[in-house]
Amino acid sequence: MPHLPLATFLRPPLRGPRPSRSLPRPQPLSTQSEPRGSPVSRRNREAKQKRLREKQAALQAGIAGKSKSPAEARKAWSPKEIVLYEVPTEPGEKKDVSGPLPPAYSPRYVEAAWYQWWVREGFFKPEYQARLPQATGETFSMCIPPPNVTGSLHLGHALTVAIQDALVRWHRMRGDQVLWVPGSDHAGIATQAVVEKQLWKERGVRRHELSREEFLGAVWQWKEAKGGEIREQLRVLASSLDWDRECFTMDAGSSVAVTEAFVRLYNAGLLYRNHQLVNWSCALRSAISDVEVESRALSGRTELQLQGCPSPVSFGLLISVAFPVDGEPDAEVVVGTTRPETLPGDVAVAVHPSDSRYSHLHGRQLRHPLTGQLLPLITDTAVQPHVGTGAVKVTPAHSPADAEIGARHGLHPVSVIAEDGTMASPCGDWLQGVHRFVAREKIVLALRERGLFRGLQDHPMVLPICSRSGDVVEHLLKSQWFVRCQEMGDRAAKAVTSGALELRPSFHQKSWQHWFAHVGDWCVSRQLWWGHRIPAYLVVGEHAKDGGEDCWVVGRSEAEAREAAAALTGRPGAELTLERDPDVLDTWFSSALFPFSALGWPRETSDLARFYPLSLLETGSDLLLFWVGRMVMLGTQLTGQLPFSKVLLHSMVRDRQGRKMSKSLGNVLDPRDIIYGVELQELQAKLRAGNLDPAELAIAAAAQKKDFPHGIPECGTDALRFTLCSHGVQGGDLHLSVPEVLSCRRFCNKIWNALRFILSALGENFVPQPPEELSPSSPMDAWILSCLARAACECERGFITQELSLITHTLHHFWLHNLCDVYLEAVKPVLSRVPRPAEPPQVLFSCADVGLRLLAPLMPFLAEELWQRLPRRPGGRPAPSICVAPYPGARSLEHWRQPELERRFSRVQEAAQALRGLRDTYQLTKARPRALLQSSEPEEQGLFQAFLEPLGALGHCGAVDLLLPGAAAPSGWAQAPVSDSAQVYMEIEGLVDPHAQLPLLAARRHKLQKQLDGLTAQTPSEGEAETHRLQRLASLRLELSKLERAASHLWQLMDGSPSLGEH
């Protein structure tokens, strides 16, 4: 449609009423500007013009009037009536939408029945999407980060789902073949720990009292009983996953992929077995990954109650120990240690080669303070001479740093801590079998008795804690399987540098490059029963060709391994005895294969050919290195391709106070608690059913009671999803609060009421026009369609750039500020005409149809419920669901765009606000007074003329007319400025009693002045708080100025002269 010039909307100019006399200028207060002719007025005028420019910019940005964004509104909540959908509907049948809409939005009514129907109809399957009329022939594939099967989803998972589902639904609506693969992770350590606790609680048996097969049977029973909870949560969140392709990292297909990956990496020389240091959890008796080690910073002495210790253990202490110099009775070297229990494993003392304090002792030997054995004093540049005494003890068997020093100097490590955390046999009978932290006290006592204890002091340190057991992590020498990461890591780093792999936000590239520049080999052995058993076999009685070491072979089956063993040893395979490694693989190993194993790899499946590499990997930034990095390494190595070319990382979800979500803080919420609402008693019961110790439980319960004293009200899925997506997920951490989600529920109610109005306006026999045929003839219709086309353009841009906060802001502004606050109010008088014009209903339909389709990826339940009730356009086959309806494209609506009309309409909105401001000032609640607009600029006067009828509706006035430029205002009419060139007048004589109104104005002024004085007296601060204070000051001064002007006008009506301040 060609843009109609604004002149086509204009009427012949109207003559304004001739006033009997002009209104006198009010006397200025300190809060007002000087008169225009004053020499000091130039700065005030410039400031005023700046404020007007800022106001117009705010209008363009969508911050109109006093409305607040969903993230800002903080209204009190009152319980709402829950309306239920009670029409008998079999699961998978389409919901009955023939009845009337309930009077208010109720999430449970809206969200009923739709999801089962979507799944049954196959809307989430790429095979269905290939048949859509808008099919593009392109594919879009993603996999969900597989959550641990042990637990339930929290709000961090909900954020991931909300972002991914919005992107998936948009691609599906635009016509791409979309595959979003669901799955869950077997979570080796976590699941085994949960089942072990259950077995002890219910049957009183330990894992080692059962056979491996019996224990694994119990785990599978638990998984089948509990594993469905995550699936249910994902459905409640409206996740449009292809459930027929659901994966579990312990299913048969995954097991084949894991075995194949292990064999291929081994054959490529990237997997090896070695005796070296690993992170060890003594409580779990297993190696653990880096991601399962929490680094707890201690500022000084800290007591912790640990499993197996009769009393609390002190950490954050530096103990000084003397090592006598051999052959010099009075000479000693004092070293500091925070781990005296490792003293029996010391094999040397090291100093920096340039440290002059010890240069005379280079090459000398020292006496071990416990055993008296001779230890070398060595020099190594890794020692920091300015830390402590500049001398350190070297314990290669229990410290990675010491292991490096030991390797450089050919020192033999001595292991003194056993797998269960007790002291080992090399310590001697007096310590063997003693818990390591009990042994600590015995060792310190022995040092005192021998006169070699030199003091104790607080010492800041970082304590490694096992996140699964809460025990202190040890470094133990173990024979384990390791993945060589340097070569694969170099490729991963180069992929980002070359641009082949894009990380967003881009600031994550620094962490990526640093991690891969220092990546070490990855220990993949775990001493568990639940997990993928390592496909490696010990050839009993044979040794490796290089001598000494055990002989190990790898195979996809025992038969294949036996063939490899025969080739390696030169003996017939039937004569060899093979024992399979009892360990399982790190859970992260199978997770790293998920993007291609979920599609059928190593088999050459059609899914693998069509959808691999994935189009996008979206996940939390905390998984960048441990999961994303490993997927890139193994995916590139095993498939020859990057598993995805784009990575989108969102931030961590924190609570309203900025705290990390933690069970011990009581702020971890099941998304369903926000969706359905929950009583405080139920929240507290969930805490008690968890595994918190009594002290943590008391803290968490108190925090929960403080945060949710009345529980959590029902907010609904759509409100939660929209709120999560409204945050800038590519920036800092996301601070989420329940009031934000409640505000978004109110936004849902606004949309609900808008559709109730539109459906009522359309009537029963309404027939929609195609969008390309809709050509507006009124300026109001042209304006709203232009806003709608702009919203479609912004949403398209937001989805392309994956900036979902841009989309939520755009949709919130269109539905609330453009459609509900402006157009629906302006069109009501038009719809009441007889006969009713044909065009406004067509515009209303287009706003509803296009607006709901724009909203559908973010609010799928609400959009479907309302869209299904819209009349269908004649001709063609309509889409059965909004899920697969075409997403509005910017190009298809370009003919509605009129940016200049939108820009100029902002001045009309300012005039409407000025009229409403006059009503508020004079407390006109029910009256609809006449109003006049006057501008000294002909173009602006013509603009107002085109919108006189909408201005009456938006300004809550009666008849609105124009006052000719230069004409005097009528007597007794109130005045307010719109701009430097325009003002509005409102008839108040006979509507306002000056004698009654003046005291009210005085009281309001007194209250505002008190607030102004308080803010002015505050000490200026910095940052956002100061900006808010200055904005509030400006707002108060503006309000005071309005009140003074109103008071002066009322005095004029009374023919009096005193000012309000004198009243």
PDB file of C-alpha atoms in Angstrom, residues 228 304 307 511 689 939:
ATOM      1  CA  GLY A 228       9.571 -39.070  34.728  1.00  0.00           C
ATOM      2  CA  LEU A 304      34.376 -27.856  59.621  1.00  0.00           C
ATOM      3  CA  GLN A 307      32.261 -37.243  57.741  1.00  0.00           C
ATOM      4  CA  SER A 511      38.128 -17.877  29.110  1.00  0.00           C
ATOM      5  CA  ALA A 689      12.194 -33.834  52.716  1.00  0.00           C
ATOM      6  CA  GLU A 939       2.423  21.822  10.598  1.00  0.00           C
TER       7      GLU A 939
END
